XYZ file of C-alpha atoms in Angstrom:
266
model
C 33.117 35.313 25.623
C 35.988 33.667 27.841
C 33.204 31.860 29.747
C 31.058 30.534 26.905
C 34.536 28.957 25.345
C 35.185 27.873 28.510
C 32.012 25.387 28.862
C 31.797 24.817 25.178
C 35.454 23.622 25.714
C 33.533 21.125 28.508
C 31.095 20.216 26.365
C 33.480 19.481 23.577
C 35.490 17.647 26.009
C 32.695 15.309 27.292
C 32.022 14.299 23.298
C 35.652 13.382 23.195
C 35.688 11.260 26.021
C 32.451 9.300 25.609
C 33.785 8.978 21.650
C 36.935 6.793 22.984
C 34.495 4.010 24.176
C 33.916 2.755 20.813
C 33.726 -0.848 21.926
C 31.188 -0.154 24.132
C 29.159 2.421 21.825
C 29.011 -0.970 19.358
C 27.672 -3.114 22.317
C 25.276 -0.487 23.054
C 24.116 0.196 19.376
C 23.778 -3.582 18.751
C 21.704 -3.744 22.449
C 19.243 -0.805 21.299
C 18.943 -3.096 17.806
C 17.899 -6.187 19.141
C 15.517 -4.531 22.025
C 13.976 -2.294 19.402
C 13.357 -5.711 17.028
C 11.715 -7.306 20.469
C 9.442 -3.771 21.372
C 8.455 -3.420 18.021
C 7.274 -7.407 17.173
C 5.165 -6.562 20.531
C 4.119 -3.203 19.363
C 2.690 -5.391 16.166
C 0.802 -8.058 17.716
C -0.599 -4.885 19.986
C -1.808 -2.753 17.306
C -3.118 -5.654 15.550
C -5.202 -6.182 18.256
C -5.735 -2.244 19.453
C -5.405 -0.219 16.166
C -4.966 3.654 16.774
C -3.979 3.021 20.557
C -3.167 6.107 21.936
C -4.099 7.940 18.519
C -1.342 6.325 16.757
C -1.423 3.845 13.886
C 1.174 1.045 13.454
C 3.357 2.828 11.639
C 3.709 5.414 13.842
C 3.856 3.034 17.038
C 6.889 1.362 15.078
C 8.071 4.730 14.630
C 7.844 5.024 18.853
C 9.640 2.014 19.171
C 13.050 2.830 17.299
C 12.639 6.830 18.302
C 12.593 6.152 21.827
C 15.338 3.185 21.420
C 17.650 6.231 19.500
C 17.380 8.539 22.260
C 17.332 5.960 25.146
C 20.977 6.961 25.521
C 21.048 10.680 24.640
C 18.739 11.503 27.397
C 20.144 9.005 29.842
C 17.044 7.626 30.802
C 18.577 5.129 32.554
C 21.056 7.220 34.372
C 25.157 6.305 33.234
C 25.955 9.798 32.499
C 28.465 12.644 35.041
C 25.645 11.689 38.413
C 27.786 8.529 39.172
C 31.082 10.396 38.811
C 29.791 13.592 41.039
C 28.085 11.303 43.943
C 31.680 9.961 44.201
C 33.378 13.265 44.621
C 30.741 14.656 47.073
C 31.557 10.855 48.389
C 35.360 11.765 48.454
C 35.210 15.220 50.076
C 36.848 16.069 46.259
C 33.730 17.986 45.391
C 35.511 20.714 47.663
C 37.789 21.653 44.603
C 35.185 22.031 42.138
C 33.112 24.298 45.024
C 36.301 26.923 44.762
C 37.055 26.996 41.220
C 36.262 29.832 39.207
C 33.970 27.639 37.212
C 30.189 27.067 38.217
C 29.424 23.878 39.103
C 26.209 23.562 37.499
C 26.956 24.700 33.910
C 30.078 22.807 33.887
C 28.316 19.421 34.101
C 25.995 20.592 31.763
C 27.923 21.492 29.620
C 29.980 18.091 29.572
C 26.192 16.438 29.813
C 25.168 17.741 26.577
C 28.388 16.758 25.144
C 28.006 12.974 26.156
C 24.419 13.554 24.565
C 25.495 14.916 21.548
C 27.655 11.771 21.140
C 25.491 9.104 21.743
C 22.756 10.953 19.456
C 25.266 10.561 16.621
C 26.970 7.131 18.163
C 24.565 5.785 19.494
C 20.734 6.777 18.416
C 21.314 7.140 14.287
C 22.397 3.780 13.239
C 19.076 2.103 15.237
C 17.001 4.167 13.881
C 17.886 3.564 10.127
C 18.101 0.004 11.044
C 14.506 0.144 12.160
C 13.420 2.298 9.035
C 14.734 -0.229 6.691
C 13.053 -3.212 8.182
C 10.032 -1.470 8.711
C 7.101 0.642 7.424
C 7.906 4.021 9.657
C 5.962 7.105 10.199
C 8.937 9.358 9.556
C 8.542 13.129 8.151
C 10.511 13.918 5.389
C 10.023 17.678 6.148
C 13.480 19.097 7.662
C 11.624 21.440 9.605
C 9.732 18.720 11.536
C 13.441 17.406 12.359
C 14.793 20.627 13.201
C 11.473 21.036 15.623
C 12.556 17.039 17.279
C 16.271 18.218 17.783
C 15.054 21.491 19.882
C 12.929 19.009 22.091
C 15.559 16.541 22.160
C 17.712 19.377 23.573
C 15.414 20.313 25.911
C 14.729 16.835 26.894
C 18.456 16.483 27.848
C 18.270 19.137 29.788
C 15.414 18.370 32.072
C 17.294 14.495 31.934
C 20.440 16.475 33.188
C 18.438 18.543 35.881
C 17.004 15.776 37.324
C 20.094 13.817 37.939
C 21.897 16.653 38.867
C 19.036 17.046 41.737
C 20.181 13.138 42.367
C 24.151 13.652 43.155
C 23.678 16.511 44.481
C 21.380 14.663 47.125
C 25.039 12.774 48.398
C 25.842 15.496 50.870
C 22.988 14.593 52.720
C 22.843 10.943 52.147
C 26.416 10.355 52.008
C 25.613 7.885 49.296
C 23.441 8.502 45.849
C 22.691 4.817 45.238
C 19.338 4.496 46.106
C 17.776 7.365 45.278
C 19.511 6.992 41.334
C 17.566 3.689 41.629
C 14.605 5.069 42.196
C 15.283 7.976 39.853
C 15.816 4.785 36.987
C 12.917 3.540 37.642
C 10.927 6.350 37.497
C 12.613 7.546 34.683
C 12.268 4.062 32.591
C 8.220 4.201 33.969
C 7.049 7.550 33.291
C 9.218 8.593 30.133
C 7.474 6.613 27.652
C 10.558 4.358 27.078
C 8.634 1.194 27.132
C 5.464 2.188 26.231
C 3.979 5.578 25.106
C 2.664 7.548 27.802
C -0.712 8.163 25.466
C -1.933 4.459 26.431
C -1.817 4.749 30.367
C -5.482 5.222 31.197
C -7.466 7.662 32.803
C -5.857 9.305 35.766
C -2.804 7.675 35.691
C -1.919 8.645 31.998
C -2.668 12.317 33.512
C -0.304 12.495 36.114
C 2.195 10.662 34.245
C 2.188 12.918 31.468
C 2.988 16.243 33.517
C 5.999 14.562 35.450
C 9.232 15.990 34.042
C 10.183 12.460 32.845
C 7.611 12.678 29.805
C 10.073 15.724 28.643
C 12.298 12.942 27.562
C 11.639 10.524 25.236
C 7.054 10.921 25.379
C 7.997 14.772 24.289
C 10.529 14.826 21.352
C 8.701 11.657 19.865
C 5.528 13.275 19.320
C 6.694 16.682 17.765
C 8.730 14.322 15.518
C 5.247 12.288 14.480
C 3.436 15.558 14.348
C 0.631 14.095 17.265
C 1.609 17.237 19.809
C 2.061 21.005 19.311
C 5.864 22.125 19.306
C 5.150 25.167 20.916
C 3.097 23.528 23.234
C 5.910 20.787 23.764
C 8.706 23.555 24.316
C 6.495 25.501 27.048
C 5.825 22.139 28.871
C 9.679 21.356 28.686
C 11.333 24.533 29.343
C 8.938 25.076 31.970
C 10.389 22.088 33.462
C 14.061 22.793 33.580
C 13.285 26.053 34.666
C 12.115 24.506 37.697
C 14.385 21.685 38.285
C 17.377 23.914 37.556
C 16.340 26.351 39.670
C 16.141 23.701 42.249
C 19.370 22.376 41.931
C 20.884 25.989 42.422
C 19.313 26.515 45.116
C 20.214 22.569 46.148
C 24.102 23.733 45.135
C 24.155 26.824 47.720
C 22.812 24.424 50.253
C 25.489 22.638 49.777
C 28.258 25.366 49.168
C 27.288 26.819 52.176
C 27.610 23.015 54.131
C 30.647 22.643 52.617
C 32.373 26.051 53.931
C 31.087 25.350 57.665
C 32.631 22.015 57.824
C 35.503 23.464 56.350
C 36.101 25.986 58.726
């Protein structure tokens, strides 16, 4: 019980302090307005052109565009969540501390992870997506259940998002510095999660492959169990599956580590 107040304490924590940035939450909400209002004038001259690409109609591409512009943030797609602050401590030699305290290193930055999430799904991701809604004809379900079914792939979207950054930082105390490889991670991330352009377009082979990376967990996953185009069942397996594997990987990644960190200490 003590440890599961302990990390929602984190997580509660990591709400609090992205919630003091309300300047910047404004920029961002007013930045994922006027790029959904850009995506979505292309998405209509597309599907004009291409109606039912990727087995959706308009509406529901419209519905893509201002879904994946709402959780842009909450998944960090883009990176900007604790992987900048952890490559820095691992930079530091601080990372040290958090290796010896009663408190596992994993769970605590997910916990504080799903807490920055949290936030920017409220901050962030709701006033976009009524924005969108008003000015356009959207696919949305008016069934709670469908909504209750997004917010557990959302969830598990964040945490595959988290796993794979954690992988990233954790990557510094071998590199000695995170930069590149969170690059490449971005890019990746902004290629294969469907944040520019659903993942159900990309032809042939390529659509395959991109479709079973991790990164398609993200924003590809949650948006179709929300436009009822992909099992949720289905979607959960495919996700969970995921972060099994990636979390696994980062505790083994974490030992690694632990273990370098002890035999340069002594």
């Amino acid at each position: 019980m003590g440890t599961t107040r302990l990390y929602a304490s984190v997580a509660a924590g990591g709400f609090r302090r992205y919630a003091t940035y309300r300047v910047a939450t404004a920029a961002g909400v007013f930045t994922n307005t006027v790029f959904g209002l850009i995506l979505a004038y292309i998405f209509i001259a597309l599907w004009d052109s291409r109606p039912h690409l990727g087995g959706y109609d308009q509406a529901q591409a419209l519905s893509y565009v201002w879904l994946s512009q709402a959780l842009l943030m909450v998944v960090a797609v883009m990176g900007g969540g604790f992987e900048d602050e952890l490559i820095e401590r691992i930079r530091t030699g601080d990372i040290a501390i958090d290796l010896y305290r009663p408190a596992d290193l994993q769970l605590w930055w997910l916990a504080q992870d799903v807490g920055r999430a949290l936030f920017h799904l409220l901050g962030r991701g709701v006033v976009p997506l009524a924005f969108g809604a008003l000015l356009f004809d959207l696919a949305l379900p008016a069934d709670p259940l469908t909504w209750l079914a997004f917010l557990v792939a959302v969830t598990l979207g964040v945490v595959v998002g988290f796993s794979i950054r954690f992988l990233v930082a954790l990557s510094a105390f071998w590199l000695l510095d995170g930069a590149g490889v969170s690059q490449l991670t971005m890019i990746a991330g902004v290629f294969c999660s469907g944040m520019l352009l659903p993942l159900n377009v990309f032809p042939g082979t390529l659509g395959e492959v991109v479709r079973a990376l991790p990164w398609s967990s993200l924003i590809q996953a949650p948006v179709d169990v929300l436009l009822g185009t992909a099992d949720p069942l289905g979607t959960y397996a495919f996700q969970a599956a995921w972060a099994l594997v990636l979390l696994t990987a980062g505790r083994l990644l974490q030992s690694a580590a632990t273990r370098r960190v002890v035999v340069q200490g002594g």
